XYZ file of C-alpha atoms in Angstrom:
717
model
C -123.051 -172.809 -127.696
C -119.653 -174.108 -126.406
C -119.066 -177.947 -126.589
C -117.464 -179.144 -123.741
C -115.042 -181.496 -123.703
C -114.761 -184.933 -121.030
C -112.958 -185.183 -118.034
C -111.227 -187.948 -119.545
C -109.593 -185.814 -122.428
C -107.183 -184.475 -120.198
C -105.610 -187.203 -119.834
C -104.621 -187.629 -123.287
C -102.550 -183.829 -122.959
C -98.936 -184.756 -121.122
C -98.666 -180.915 -120.276
C -101.566 -181.354 -117.481
C -105.603 -180.268 -118.025
C -106.250 -177.734 -120.642
C -107.062 -173.653 -118.974
C -109.972 -172.319 -119.145
C -109.896 -169.768 -121.672
C -112.884 -167.533 -122.728
C -114.679 -168.102 -124.949
C -115.774 -164.547 -127.484
C -116.615 -163.788 -131.291
C -114.279 -160.774 -130.511
C -111.468 -161.501 -133.274
C -108.043 -158.512 -132.922
C -106.283 -158.029 -136.031
C -102.711 -158.707 -135.773
C -101.022 -154.837 -136.636
C -97.584 -154.408 -138.512
C -96.966 -151.513 -136.475
C -94.195 -153.205 -133.901
C -94.249 -155.308 -131.985
C -95.680 -153.421 -129.214
C -98.625 -153.496 -130.533
C -98.637 -156.856 -131.174
C -98.898 -156.939 -127.118
C -101.575 -154.636 -126.934
C -103.680 -156.243 -128.731
C -103.686 -159.844 -127.643
C -103.739 -157.952 -124.092
C -100.285 -159.756 -123.546
C -98.260 -158.016 -120.850
C -94.491 -157.754 -122.062
C -92.882 -160.076 -119.580
C -95.376 -162.890 -119.949
C -94.927 -163.450 -123.870
C -93.722 -166.949 -123.496
C -95.966 -168.054 -121.170
C -99.209 -167.024 -123.502
C -97.776 -168.152 -126.283
C -97.141 -172.018 -124.613
C -101.338 -171.553 -124.083
C -101.840 -170.137 -127.598
C -100.371 -173.324 -129.212
C -102.937 -175.090 -127.450
C -105.516 -173.571 -129.398
C -106.480 -174.732 -132.707
C -108.028 -172.928 -135.112
C -111.981 -170.868 -134.869
C -114.707 -172.783 -136.763
C -117.527 -171.119 -137.723
C -121.260 -172.820 -137.459
C -123.462 -172.123 -140.091
C -126.935 -172.872 -137.980
C -126.295 -170.540 -135.341
C -126.204 -167.296 -135.375
C -122.618 -166.612 -132.706
C -119.982 -167.757 -133.624
C -119.337 -171.247 -131.204
C -115.045 -172.218 -130.402
C -113.755 -175.685 -129.931
C -110.792 -175.903 -127.839
C -109.099 -179.254 -128.833
C -106.073 -180.278 -127.006
C -103.106 -180.907 -129.156
C -99.393 -181.028 -128.148
C -95.800 -181.938 -129.768
C -93.852 -185.027 -128.771
C -91.325 -185.579 -126.696
C -88.479 -185.292 -128.270
C -85.502 -187.546 -127.264
C -81.935 -186.346 -125.784
C -80.356 -188.857 -127.672
C -81.750 -186.580 -131.610
C -79.536 -183.674 -132.812
C -81.468 -180.334 -133.655
C -80.036 -180.816 -137.254
C -81.632 -184.198 -137.946
C -84.914 -183.166 -139.574
C -85.865 -186.096 -140.892
C -86.112 -187.415 -137.574
C -88.251 -183.919 -135.608
C -90.429 -183.751 -138.171
C -92.427 -185.600 -136.098
C -92.424 -183.129 -133.460
C -95.486 -181.576 -135.185
C -97.983 -184.885 -135.586
C -100.755 -184.824 -133.477
C -100.694 -188.142 -131.623
C -104.810 -188.627 -133.015
C -104.478 -192.764 -132.105
C -103.335 -191.803 -128.571
C -106.311 -189.608 -127.711
C -108.871 -192.148 -130.412
C -108.004 -194.828 -127.524
C -109.625 -192.167 -125.050
C -112.572 -191.729 -127.064
C -113.744 -195.143 -128.235
C -117.680 -194.842 -128.230
C -118.845 -197.823 -126.252
C -122.716 -199.197 -127.346
C -124.250 -196.722 -125.163
C -122.460 -193.959 -125.967
C -125.246 -190.707 -125.365
C -126.129 -187.949 -128.028
C -123.785 -185.445 -126.243
C -121.397 -187.944 -126.666
C -121.464 -188.481 -130.742
C -121.723 -184.749 -130.986
C -118.878 -184.618 -129.366
C -116.921 -187.169 -131.554
C -118.376 -185.276 -134.688
C -117.337 -181.934 -133.439
C -113.785 -183.720 -132.619
C -113.365 -185.461 -135.976
C -114.258 -181.996 -137.645
C -111.552 -179.940 -135.656
C -108.909 -182.541 -136.892
C -109.304 -181.519 -140.042
C -108.949 -178.286 -139.252
C -106.017 -178.593 -136.978
C -104.577 -180.662 -140.005
C -105.220 -177.781 -142.559
C -103.949 -174.473 -140.405
C -102.158 -175.786 -137.407
C -98.586 -174.804 -139.529
C -99.931 -171.232 -139.920
C -102.007 -170.509 -136.912
C -98.373 -171.654 -135.053
C -96.042 -169.567 -136.579
C -98.515 -166.925 -136.223
C -98.206 -168.324 -132.490
C -93.913 -168.380 -133.107
C -94.391 -164.574 -134.409
C -95.707 -162.589 -131.450
C -92.356 -163.954 -129.534
C -89.319 -161.262 -130.356
C -86.731 -162.240 -127.657
C -84.090 -164.088 -128.957
C -83.232 -167.369 -127.659
C -80.868 -169.872 -127.557
C -82.695 -173.243 -127.389
C -84.473 -173.189 -131.534
C -84.844 -176.841 -132.657
C -83.956 -177.187 -136.405
C -87.987 -177.240 -136.976
C -88.613 -174.014 -135.377
C -85.711 -172.080 -137.022
C -87.392 -172.523 -140.555
C -90.855 -171.623 -138.999
C -89.447 -168.600 -137.644
C -87.583 -167.803 -141.244
C -90.938 -169.342 -143.071
C -93.359 -167.836 -141.247
C -95.952 -165.774 -142.722
C -99.194 -164.485 -141.034
C -102.293 -164.502 -143.054
C -105.923 -162.821 -141.839
C -108.394 -164.844 -141.105
C -112.097 -164.486 -142.609
C -114.248 -163.265 -139.993
C -117.997 -163.462 -140.460
C -118.160 -165.191 -143.840
C -115.398 -162.378 -145.188
C -112.647 -162.946 -147.800
C -108.920 -163.485 -146.540
C -106.745 -161.040 -147.738
C -102.971 -161.044 -147.292
C -101.070 -159.321 -144.855
C -99.525 -156.129 -146.006
C -95.560 -156.644 -146.176
C -93.451 -153.374 -146.086
C -89.614 -152.488 -146.812
C -87.238 -153.460 -145.181
C -86.497 -149.661 -145.204
C -89.641 -149.319 -142.983
C -89.873 -152.580 -140.720
C -89.744 -152.646 -137.182
C -88.323 -155.985 -136.936
C -85.020 -155.831 -137.996
C -84.336 -159.040 -136.168
C -86.669 -161.071 -138.312
C -85.695 -161.447 -142.131
C -89.501 -160.060 -144.417
C -90.729 -163.601 -146.448
C -89.881 -163.090 -150.648
C -86.920 -160.042 -149.828
C -83.258 -159.936 -150.623
C -82.547 -163.289 -148.623
C -85.408 -164.854 -146.908
C -87.262 -167.397 -148.141
C -90.146 -166.599 -151.220
C -93.916 -166.355 -150.576
C -94.975 -169.763 -149.085
C -99.133 -169.892 -150.411
C -101.950 -170.044 -147.220
C -103.420 -172.929 -148.904
C -100.325 -175.174 -149.334
C -100.081 -178.486 -147.263
C -97.910 -178.992 -144.142
C -95.727 -181.665 -146.638
C -94.921 -179.073 -149.418
C -94.406 -176.472 -147.034
C -91.505 -178.660 -144.860
C -89.956 -179.755 -148.608
C -90.643 -175.809 -149.390
C -88.382 -174.588 -145.973
C -86.008 -177.594 -146.111
C -85.253 -176.237 -149.887
C -85.051 -172.624 -148.223
C -82.512 -173.318 -145.909
C -80.304 -174.767 -148.366
C -80.683 -171.999 -151.039
C -80.033 -170.177 -148.154
C -76.848 -171.614 -147.050
C -75.484 -172.100 -150.970
C -76.384 -167.658 -151.405
C -74.621 -167.090 -148.314
C -71.143 -169.585 -149.797
C -71.673 -167.428 -152.894
C -71.721 -163.810 -151.693
C -69.030 -164.511 -149.314
C -66.627 -165.526 -151.547
C -64.306 -163.835 -153.082
C -65.464 -164.135 -156.721
C -68.644 -161.863 -155.669
C -68.657 -158.318 -156.567
C -71.913 -155.144 -156.676
C -69.746 -154.035 -159.241
C -71.371 -150.943 -160.195
C -72.165 -150.045 -156.826
C -68.716 -150.777 -154.970
C -71.703 -152.502 -151.852
C -70.087 -155.668 -150.737
C -66.063 -154.423 -151.054
C -64.344 -154.452 -148.629
C -61.550 -151.585 -147.327
C -58.953 -153.215 -145.266
C -54.963 -151.836 -144.916
C -52.662 -152.750 -146.520
C -51.192 -154.261 -144.029
C -54.512 -156.594 -144.300
C -53.653 -156.738 -148.045
C -50.647 -157.827 -147.622
C -51.029 -160.496 -145.059
C -53.948 -161.656 -147.140
C -52.326 -161.918 -150.237
C -49.509 -163.810 -148.908
C -52.041 -165.968 -147.400
C -52.119 -169.692 -147.872
C -56.157 -169.818 -148.337
C -56.047 -166.791 -150.902
C -57.711 -166.690 -153.922
C -55.608 -164.447 -156.627
C -55.906 -164.344 -159.949
C -53.712 -165.159 -162.217
C -53.922 -164.677 -165.739
C -51.531 -164.014 -168.458
C -52.745 -160.752 -169.933
C -49.970 -160.421 -172.717
C -51.038 -163.467 -174.256
C -54.826 -162.746 -173.894
C -54.832 -159.597 -175.028
C -54.141 -157.774 -178.364
C -51.145 -156.317 -178.535
C -52.014 -152.542 -178.343
C -54.301 -153.172 -175.298
C -51.000 -155.283 -173.424
C -48.576 -151.961 -174.490
C -51.397 -150.172 -172.829
C -50.886 -151.631 -169.314
C -47.591 -151.900 -169.265
C -46.822 -148.110 -169.958
C -48.058 -147.277 -166.484
C -45.315 -149.125 -164.558
C -42.191 -147.343 -163.926
C -38.525 -149.052 -164.629
C -38.132 -151.006 -161.990
C -41.792 -152.796 -162.525
C -40.956 -152.824 -166.395
C -37.791 -154.888 -165.547
C -39.253 -156.771 -163.750
C -42.346 -158.309 -166.353
C -39.507 -158.155 -168.689
C -37.983 -161.089 -166.511
C -41.599 -163.456 -166.270
C -41.345 -164.809 -169.725
C -39.712 -164.792 -173.326
C -42.913 -163.159 -174.245
C -43.184 -160.703 -171.241
C -39.408 -159.864 -172.291
C -40.852 -159.612 -175.491
C -43.535 -156.834 -174.754
C -41.551 -155.122 -172.583
C -39.130 -153.508 -175.642
C -41.915 -151.474 -176.983
C -40.294 -148.344 -177.539
C -43.665 -146.393 -176.895
C -43.705 -148.041 -173.119
C -40.623 -147.373 -172.133
C -41.574 -143.365 -173.840
C -44.795 -143.018 -171.693
C -42.858 -144.076 -168.501
C -40.656 -142.098 -168.723
C -41.968 -138.914 -169.491
C -44.560 -139.680 -166.850
C -42.095 -140.101 -163.669
C -39.503 -137.813 -164.713
C -41.387 -134.470 -166.298
C -42.929 -134.048 -162.988
C -41.329 -130.613 -161.595
C -41.111 -128.519 -158.220
C -42.322 -125.313 -158.615
C -42.612 -124.363 -162.554
C -46.013 -124.097 -163.648
C -45.765 -126.711 -166.349
C -44.401 -129.665 -166.933
C -41.112 -129.893 -168.041
C -40.969 -129.953 -172.236
C -38.735 -132.087 -173.801
C -35.773 -131.154 -175.840
C -35.338 -127.828 -173.663
C -32.176 -128.765 -172.068
C -33.838 -130.141 -168.610
C -32.856 -133.517 -169.045
C -36.440 -134.728 -170.913
C -34.749 -135.211 -174.779
C -37.024 -134.289 -178.018
C -39.156 -136.415 -178.708
C -37.186 -137.910 -181.664
C -38.137 -140.819 -183.527
C -34.924 -142.808 -183.728
C -34.432 -142.552 -179.828
C -33.609 -145.575 -177.811
C -36.383 -145.058 -174.106
C -35.061 -148.218 -172.118
C -31.501 -146.923 -172.351
C -32.931 -142.949 -171.758
C -34.609 -144.473 -169.249
C -31.965 -146.104 -167.783
C -29.362 -143.321 -167.765
C -31.498 -140.895 -165.877
C -32.314 -143.478 -163.240
C -28.996 -143.616 -162.868
C -28.354 -140.319 -162.855
C -30.548 -139.687 -160.508
C -29.233 -142.275 -157.857
C -25.478 -140.446 -157.976
C -27.243 -137.885 -157.150
C -28.974 -139.412 -153.646
C -26.268 -140.274 -153.059
C -23.725 -137.452 -153.976
C -20.155 -139.355 -153.715
C -19.647 -140.357 -157.487
C -19.219 -137.097 -159.669
C -16.590 -136.585 -161.080
C -14.325 -132.355 -159.990
C -12.781 -130.975 -162.950
C -11.096 -127.466 -162.371
C -10.979 -125.539 -165.521
C -7.874 -122.695 -165.139
C -7.042 -119.418 -167.341
C -8.957 -116.709 -165.439
C -5.389 -114.335 -163.739
C -8.317 -112.864 -160.928
C -11.527 -113.682 -159.034
C -14.855 -115.355 -161.026
C -17.763 -113.236 -159.633
C -20.179 -115.019 -161.867
C -21.103 -117.216 -164.018
C -24.136 -119.185 -166.356
C -23.874 -122.411 -168.210
C -25.804 -124.994 -170.234
C -25.215 -127.993 -171.754
C -22.930 -126.584 -174.348
C -21.179 -123.890 -172.450
C -20.428 -121.554 -169.618
C -19.805 -117.975 -170.069
C -18.048 -116.451 -167.048
C -17.115 -112.871 -165.867
C -13.938 -112.149 -163.934
C -12.346 -109.471 -161.731
C -9.908 -109.416 -164.336
C -12.119 -107.742 -166.743
C -12.365 -110.412 -168.813
C -15.380 -112.630 -170.083
C -14.601 -115.952 -170.945
C -17.044 -119.119 -173.088
C -15.563 -122.514 -172.440
C -16.786 -125.955 -174.153
C -18.214 -128.166 -172.285
C -18.001 -131.547 -174.050
C -13.457 -130.330 -174.602
C -13.680 -128.423 -171.717
C -11.583 -126.048 -173.188
C -11.636 -121.816 -173.389
C -12.386 -120.950 -176.956
C -13.287 -116.983 -176.565
C -11.981 -114.140 -174.551
C -13.900 -110.271 -174.782
C -12.310 -107.964 -173.095
C -10.609 -104.265 -172.354
C -7.514 -103.966 -175.684
C -5.331 -103.628 -173.009
C -5.977 -106.976 -171.196
C -6.222 -109.124 -174.412
C -3.784 -107.873 -175.839
C -1.288 -108.645 -173.733
C 0.211 -112.304 -174.249
C -0.113 -113.428 -170.334
C -3.642 -114.035 -170.604
C -3.004 -117.181 -173.213
C 0.568 -118.301 -172.012
C 2.558 -118.006 -168.582
C 5.968 -117.739 -168.649
C 6.602 -120.821 -169.861
C 5.391 -120.768 -173.523
C 2.353 -123.187 -171.763
C -1.024 -122.003 -172.326
C -2.877 -121.084 -168.954
C -6.721 -122.208 -170.374
C -6.198 -126.177 -169.749
C -8.070 -128.405 -167.674
C -6.811 -130.164 -164.246
C -8.029 -132.931 -162.161
C -8.129 -132.820 -157.736
C -4.763 -134.251 -157.889
C -3.222 -131.678 -160.360
C -3.122 -133.233 -163.335
C -3.616 -130.840 -166.133
C -5.178 -132.059 -169.143
C -7.018 -129.864 -172.584
C -5.138 -127.370 -173.007
C -6.272 -124.902 -175.671
C -5.374 -121.346 -176.857
C -8.854 -118.984 -176.867
C -9.135 -116.149 -179.585
C -9.090 -113.207 -177.910
C -11.585 -110.204 -178.888
C -11.954 -106.206 -177.796
C -14.695 -104.405 -179.159
C -15.074 -100.813 -179.019
C -18.086 -100.696 -176.230
C -16.200 -102.725 -173.647
C -16.303 -102.928 -169.945
C -12.995 -101.048 -167.947
C -13.412 -102.597 -164.476
C -14.879 -106.047 -163.306
C -17.182 -107.747 -164.001
C -19.975 -108.187 -161.650
C -22.762 -110.636 -163.076
C -24.400 -111.668 -166.472
C -26.872 -113.615 -168.396
C -27.657 -114.740 -171.398
C -30.098 -116.428 -173.467
C -30.365 -117.829 -177.679
C -30.470 -114.146 -178.695
C -28.133 -112.189 -176.375
C -25.645 -111.722 -173.452
C -26.161 -108.887 -170.861
C -23.038 -108.168 -168.769
C -23.053 -105.544 -165.682
C -20.009 -104.051 -164.243
C -17.881 -102.620 -161.729
C -17.991 -99.357 -164.206
C -21.966 -98.499 -163.376
C -22.931 -99.889 -166.591
C -24.240 -102.908 -169.128
C -23.354 -104.091 -172.497
C -26.007 -106.530 -174.266
C -24.210 -108.467 -176.920
C -25.617 -110.777 -179.593
C -24.713 -114.317 -179.495
C -25.580 -115.025 -182.575
C -23.223 -112.567 -184.727
C -20.451 -113.252 -181.846
C -21.052 -111.851 -179.289
C -20.455 -108.715 -180.756
C -21.689 -105.134 -178.592
C -25.283 -104.487 -179.219
C -26.111 -101.535 -176.798
C -24.135 -100.381 -174.047
C -27.038 -99.251 -171.120
C -26.254 -96.543 -168.482
C -28.391 -95.458 -165.820
C -26.463 -97.199 -162.669
C -24.234 -94.101 -160.555
C -22.768 -96.608 -159.427
C -21.701 -100.558 -159.599
C -24.346 -102.652 -161.237
C -24.126 -105.689 -159.027
C -26.864 -108.270 -160.583
C -28.738 -108.049 -163.425
C -31.879 -110.614 -164.789
C -33.775 -110.228 -167.846
C -36.952 -111.687 -170.084
C -38.150 -111.179 -173.311
C -40.107 -107.833 -172.482
C -37.705 -106.144 -169.661
C -33.866 -106.084 -168.000
C -33.879 -105.304 -164.558
C -30.482 -104.267 -163.107
C -29.738 -103.477 -159.177
C -26.473 -101.111 -158.324
C -25.046 -100.422 -155.003
C -25.947 -96.900 -155.941
C -29.611 -98.793 -153.592
C -31.571 -98.668 -156.672
C -33.517 -100.547 -159.469
C -33.912 -99.824 -163.096
C -36.122 -101.680 -165.398
C -34.613 -101.377 -169.547
C -36.539 -102.138 -172.611
C -35.151 -105.207 -173.769
C -36.217 -104.401 -178.002
C -34.609 -100.772 -177.863
C -32.335 -100.689 -173.989
C -34.849 -97.401 -173.221
C -34.865 -97.281 -169.577
C -38.441 -97.270 -168.245
C -38.965 -97.174 -164.583
C -36.522 -96.668 -162.042
C -37.210 -98.355 -158.313
C -35.823 -97.117 -155.241
C -37.238 -98.265 -151.612
C -34.611 -100.119 -150.363
C -31.842 -97.472 -148.292
C -29.274 -100.007 -148.828
C -26.924 -101.790 -151.735
C -29.274 -103.943 -153.515
C -27.167 -107.281 -154.264
C -30.038 -109.000 -156.369
C -32.908 -109.130 -158.794
C -35.072 -111.791 -160.196
C -37.341 -111.668 -162.533
C -40.893 -113.465 -163.244
C -43.601 -111.379 -165.457
C -43.993 -107.670 -164.291
C -42.819 -108.879 -160.209
C -39.363 -108.064 -159.177
C -37.390 -110.158 -156.168
C -34.973 -107.967 -154.484
C -32.739 -108.267 -151.365
C -30.258 -105.269 -150.000
C -28.164 -104.833 -147.198
C -30.702 -103.336 -144.833
C -31.227 -106.497 -143.905
C -34.673 -106.866 -146.448
C -36.520 -108.247 -148.954
C -38.786 -106.699 -151.464
C -41.453 -107.319 -153.644
C -41.721 -105.144 -156.473
C -44.499 -104.501 -159.650
C -43.258 -102.966 -162.692
C -46.427 -101.141 -163.251
C -46.738 -99.625 -160.577
C -43.387 -99.166 -159.870
C -44.509 -100.068 -156.109
C -43.560 -102.448 -153.497
C -46.236 -105.108 -153.144
C -44.661 -106.745 -150.028
C -41.865 -105.973 -147.591
C -40.182 -109.501 -146.109
C -38.036 -109.170 -142.521
C -36.855 -111.227 -140.741
C -32.814 -111.713 -141.412
C -30.883 -109.606 -138.956
C -27.976 -109.356 -141.461
C -27.295 -107.459 -144.393
C -28.195 -109.766 -147.809
C -26.186 -110.463 -150.505
C -28.332 -113.161 -152.318
C -32.311 -114.338 -153.541
C -33.647 -116.526 -156.196
C -37.588 -116.294 -157.286
C -38.737 -119.650 -158.503
C -40.163 -119.779 -161.664
C -43.814 -120.230 -161.185
C -43.576 -117.409 -158.569
C -44.277 -118.755 -155.579
C -41.145 -118.813 -153.574
C -38.267 -116.711 -153.038
C -34.655 -117.782 -151.319
C -32.445 -115.629 -149.227
C -29.250 -115.085 -147.338
C -26.582 -113.381 -146.641
C -24.220 -112.116 -143.675
C -26.491 -113.903 -140.711
C -25.507 -117.254 -142.589
C -29.105 -118.092 -142.668
C -31.104 -119.026 -145.503
C -34.748 -118.688 -145.342
C -37.848 -119.743 -147.244
C -40.348 -117.483 -148.273
C -44.166 -117.919 -149.531
C -44.577 -115.012 -151.991
C -48.125 -114.954 -152.000
C -48.429 -114.454 -148.292
C -45.019 -113.252 -146.822
C -44.679 -115.774 -144.625
C -41.281 -117.700 -143.419
C -41.447 -121.013 -144.308
C -38.140 -122.808 -143.320
C -35.361 -120.701 -141.768
C -32.035 -123.122 -142.670
C -29.156 -122.478 -141.138
C -26.649 -123.304 -143.877
C -23.481 -121.934 -143.339
C -20.765 -121.039 -141.021
C -19.802 -117.722 -142.563
C -21.937 -115.839 -145.754
C -24.101 -116.817 -148.001
C -23.008 -114.973 -150.970
C -24.672 -117.631 -154.256
C -28.198 -119.338 -154.231
C -29.479 -120.966 -157.344
C -33.006 -122.340 -157.156
C -33.648 -125.351 -159.123
C -37.705 -124.980 -159.870
C -37.832 -128.033 -162.093
C -36.138 -130.420 -159.596
C -36.750 -128.396 -156.509
C -32.545 -128.264 -155.280
C -31.289 -125.253 -153.332
C -27.436 -124.566 -153.935
C -25.606 -122.200 -151.456
C -22.116 -121.281 -151.719
C -20.372 -118.898 -148.966
C -17.807 -116.978 -147.457
C -17.001 -120.129 -145.787
C -15.644 -122.829 -148.646
C -18.401 -124.998 -148.751
C -21.097 -125.849 -150.789
C -24.006 -127.439 -150.456
C -27.403 -129.078 -151.470
C -31.000 -128.185 -150.384
C -34.529 -129.763 -151.053
C -36.494 -126.390 -151.246
C -39.991 -128.424 -149.989
C -38.656 -130.247 -147.227
C -35.492 -127.968 -145.720
C -33.488 -131.030 -145.269
C -29.489 -130.712 -146.498
C -29.054 -133.045 -149.214
C -25.359 -132.665 -150.599
C -22.236 -131.007 -148.879
C -19.235 -130.502 -150.547
C -16.359 -128.924 -147.972
C -13.641 -126.755 -148.807
C -13.767 -127.395 -152.369
C -12.577 -124.353 -153.100
C -9.360 -122.535 -151.573
C -11.320 -119.477 -150.704
C -14.669 -118.013 -151.216
C -17.554 -119.187 -153.251
C -18.677 -116.901 -154.944
C -21.435 -118.162 -157.537
C -23.430 -121.644 -157.169
C -25.016 -123.376 -160.124
C -26.750 -126.679 -161.210
C -28.630 -127.948 -163.535
C -30.390 -132.087 -164.046
C -27.024 -133.161 -164.527
C -24.155 -130.539 -162.991
C -23.198 -128.072 -160.239
C -20.568 -125.645 -161.115
C -19.248 -123.141 -159.118
C -16.480 -120.206 -159.216
C -15.224 -118.918 -156.257
C -12.054 -115.971 -155.100
C -9.654 -118.309 -156.603
C -10.154 -118.065 -160.430
C -10.307 -121.129 -161.017
C -14.025 -123.447 -162.086
C -14.991 -126.316 -160.565
C -17.259 -128.813 -162.334
C -18.551 -131.332 -160.413
C -20.072 -133.714 -163.110
C -22.888 -136.826 -161.785
C -23.694 -137.736 -165.183
C -19.482 -138.107 -165.805
C -19.148 -142.024 -167.125
C -23.350 -143.187 -167.615
C -23.967 -144.813 -170.206
C -25.997 -143.265 -173.010
C -25.965 -140.471 -170.841
C -25.675 -138.100 -174.276
C -29.009 -138.997 -175.243
C -30.515 -137.072 -172.252
C -28.908 -133.595 -173.861
C -31.477 -131.268 -176.004
C -32.109 -130.410 -179.304
C -29.452 -128.255 -179.506
C -27.243 -129.059 -181.395
C -23.530 -128.633 -180.894
C -22.410 -127.537 -184.526
C -25.634 -124.554 -184.464
C -23.979 -123.256 -181.232
C -21.016 -123.439 -183.044
C -22.171 -121.752 -185.648
C -20.745 -118.660 -185.557
C -17.228 -119.744 -184.724
C -17.320 -119.643 -181.009
C -19.503 -121.630 -178.029
């Protein structure tokens, strides 16, 4: 049966008399599913939970009577002592006394007199018993009650925050059953994200059920200190989960720049050159480019010595300078593309420096040295060159080989009636007609070349030519082509006859020779035997240009069209329409992906060879575009026009990079480039060389493995 408290006991409670609570032997097990289930189990409306919490705060733990069949609940009033306004929430020792029961105050009101009745003695004994229970279970019951309030508050004291962080609910013993720990759910399944789960992550560890109040308080203080230390450690830049990447802050470049320059930023500065083995230091430094290596060399004497290793400069050079625009592979060393062969004696630092200066001059465009080569007697229609020589074909029916180093003419090949004339070597004053001249028309490097006429020769203008290390092929207005052997002193090997009009252009590879003509046909020849394999027809006008990549041919014609052909089927794969006038020239990238075409409409068009789409439309010149050359390594597109201008475009962006206006006195008929020079010819019988590498120290270190002496082994370049 319930034990009634004396009416005077209520005066010991500062907050007023204890409300009447129903006595029941029913125990509601706390639910772990959600906060709504807590409200349901305790019959608390969501809006009344704070009021109910205050009532529960005054309810001590329940004791079970051993001699009675039913359970008897004794409710004792207890309270928190008022907190002086002067005390701060952060003053934990002073606030610790808030949770003590004012036992002395209560005992003063319950002091028994001489005539105390048996009822009063029983009540006092019950009170003494309940004080012990309250001391042991007060904090666990209070924590359980406090955890019911999940609404955010802003007025928690220090002990309230610690008590909330260390809250741990236990199942109470019912009818003598042994209490069991409540299930702790994973954070991924928890419905209480705003409350930390004890013993997990940053939350305090689990405190045993029967630990004393002082131990709990000490553990709570220690946990608070540890939590603060963990927060400081995890928030510092020194902590990082390197395995998973969690916790790595991703910021913008600007934010990183601001952080790196801030006074509070902690940048680790370690002289790894002195700490690491030399092999590792060299490997790390090899990932820097020239500017970064130059900056690293100024750090200290040790760093300077480390950056002088040739391996570092070689790896950096090959990584930075072998990228290409439209080739299937990176630039291979030693093929004449500005990447020298991998020889043991190379000074890669000087090589890198020379290449950097060369690239800078290409960007500026004003430091190219211009030189003219004189000797031809009429318009020069075609040319090709490498690091050692230039070969030109002219309307004067001759082919001339020039020395790139000495700028002298070495050989003249032509019909006997031309080469046997004295005027081909000397002017009326007896001076050599072959010489180099500057822009100021100052003569230099005069020469008297060897003249030769072979039984197989052209009897008309030389309109087109191409060569490699083994053969030279020329096409002429006499409707034939001649194949020469380079290594035997340019002696003719055979004549190719199949066209009925002038051969306007030609191209060859290791297997085929392809020619095009004014007779609107394209012929495919076997390189080894000279046999005519295919004759492609489809154009309705003169075929002015052809390019060959594998078994694919690109041609352009005066019928306004560009065509893509398959050699095996002798059929047109695709036709590119868009030009409004006849076409004079075309180019096919080395990887077979891009086509460039131009002609009488003064516009250069860039095509996607695979889809037929016109990628760019470049209004280039004021007159007919007579010549195009695509450098697949650098992505430069060189154009020459009847307006006497030579221009350089970026194939990737379509931007005009350079312009050389009126460098020829008349029409520009051919213009080509390599990594160092632009060489062009025109209706005026001069060869223009614009050398961007002139006077650059060590520029010769960029040249290929082809020795100059080997090129001259037959007596000619």
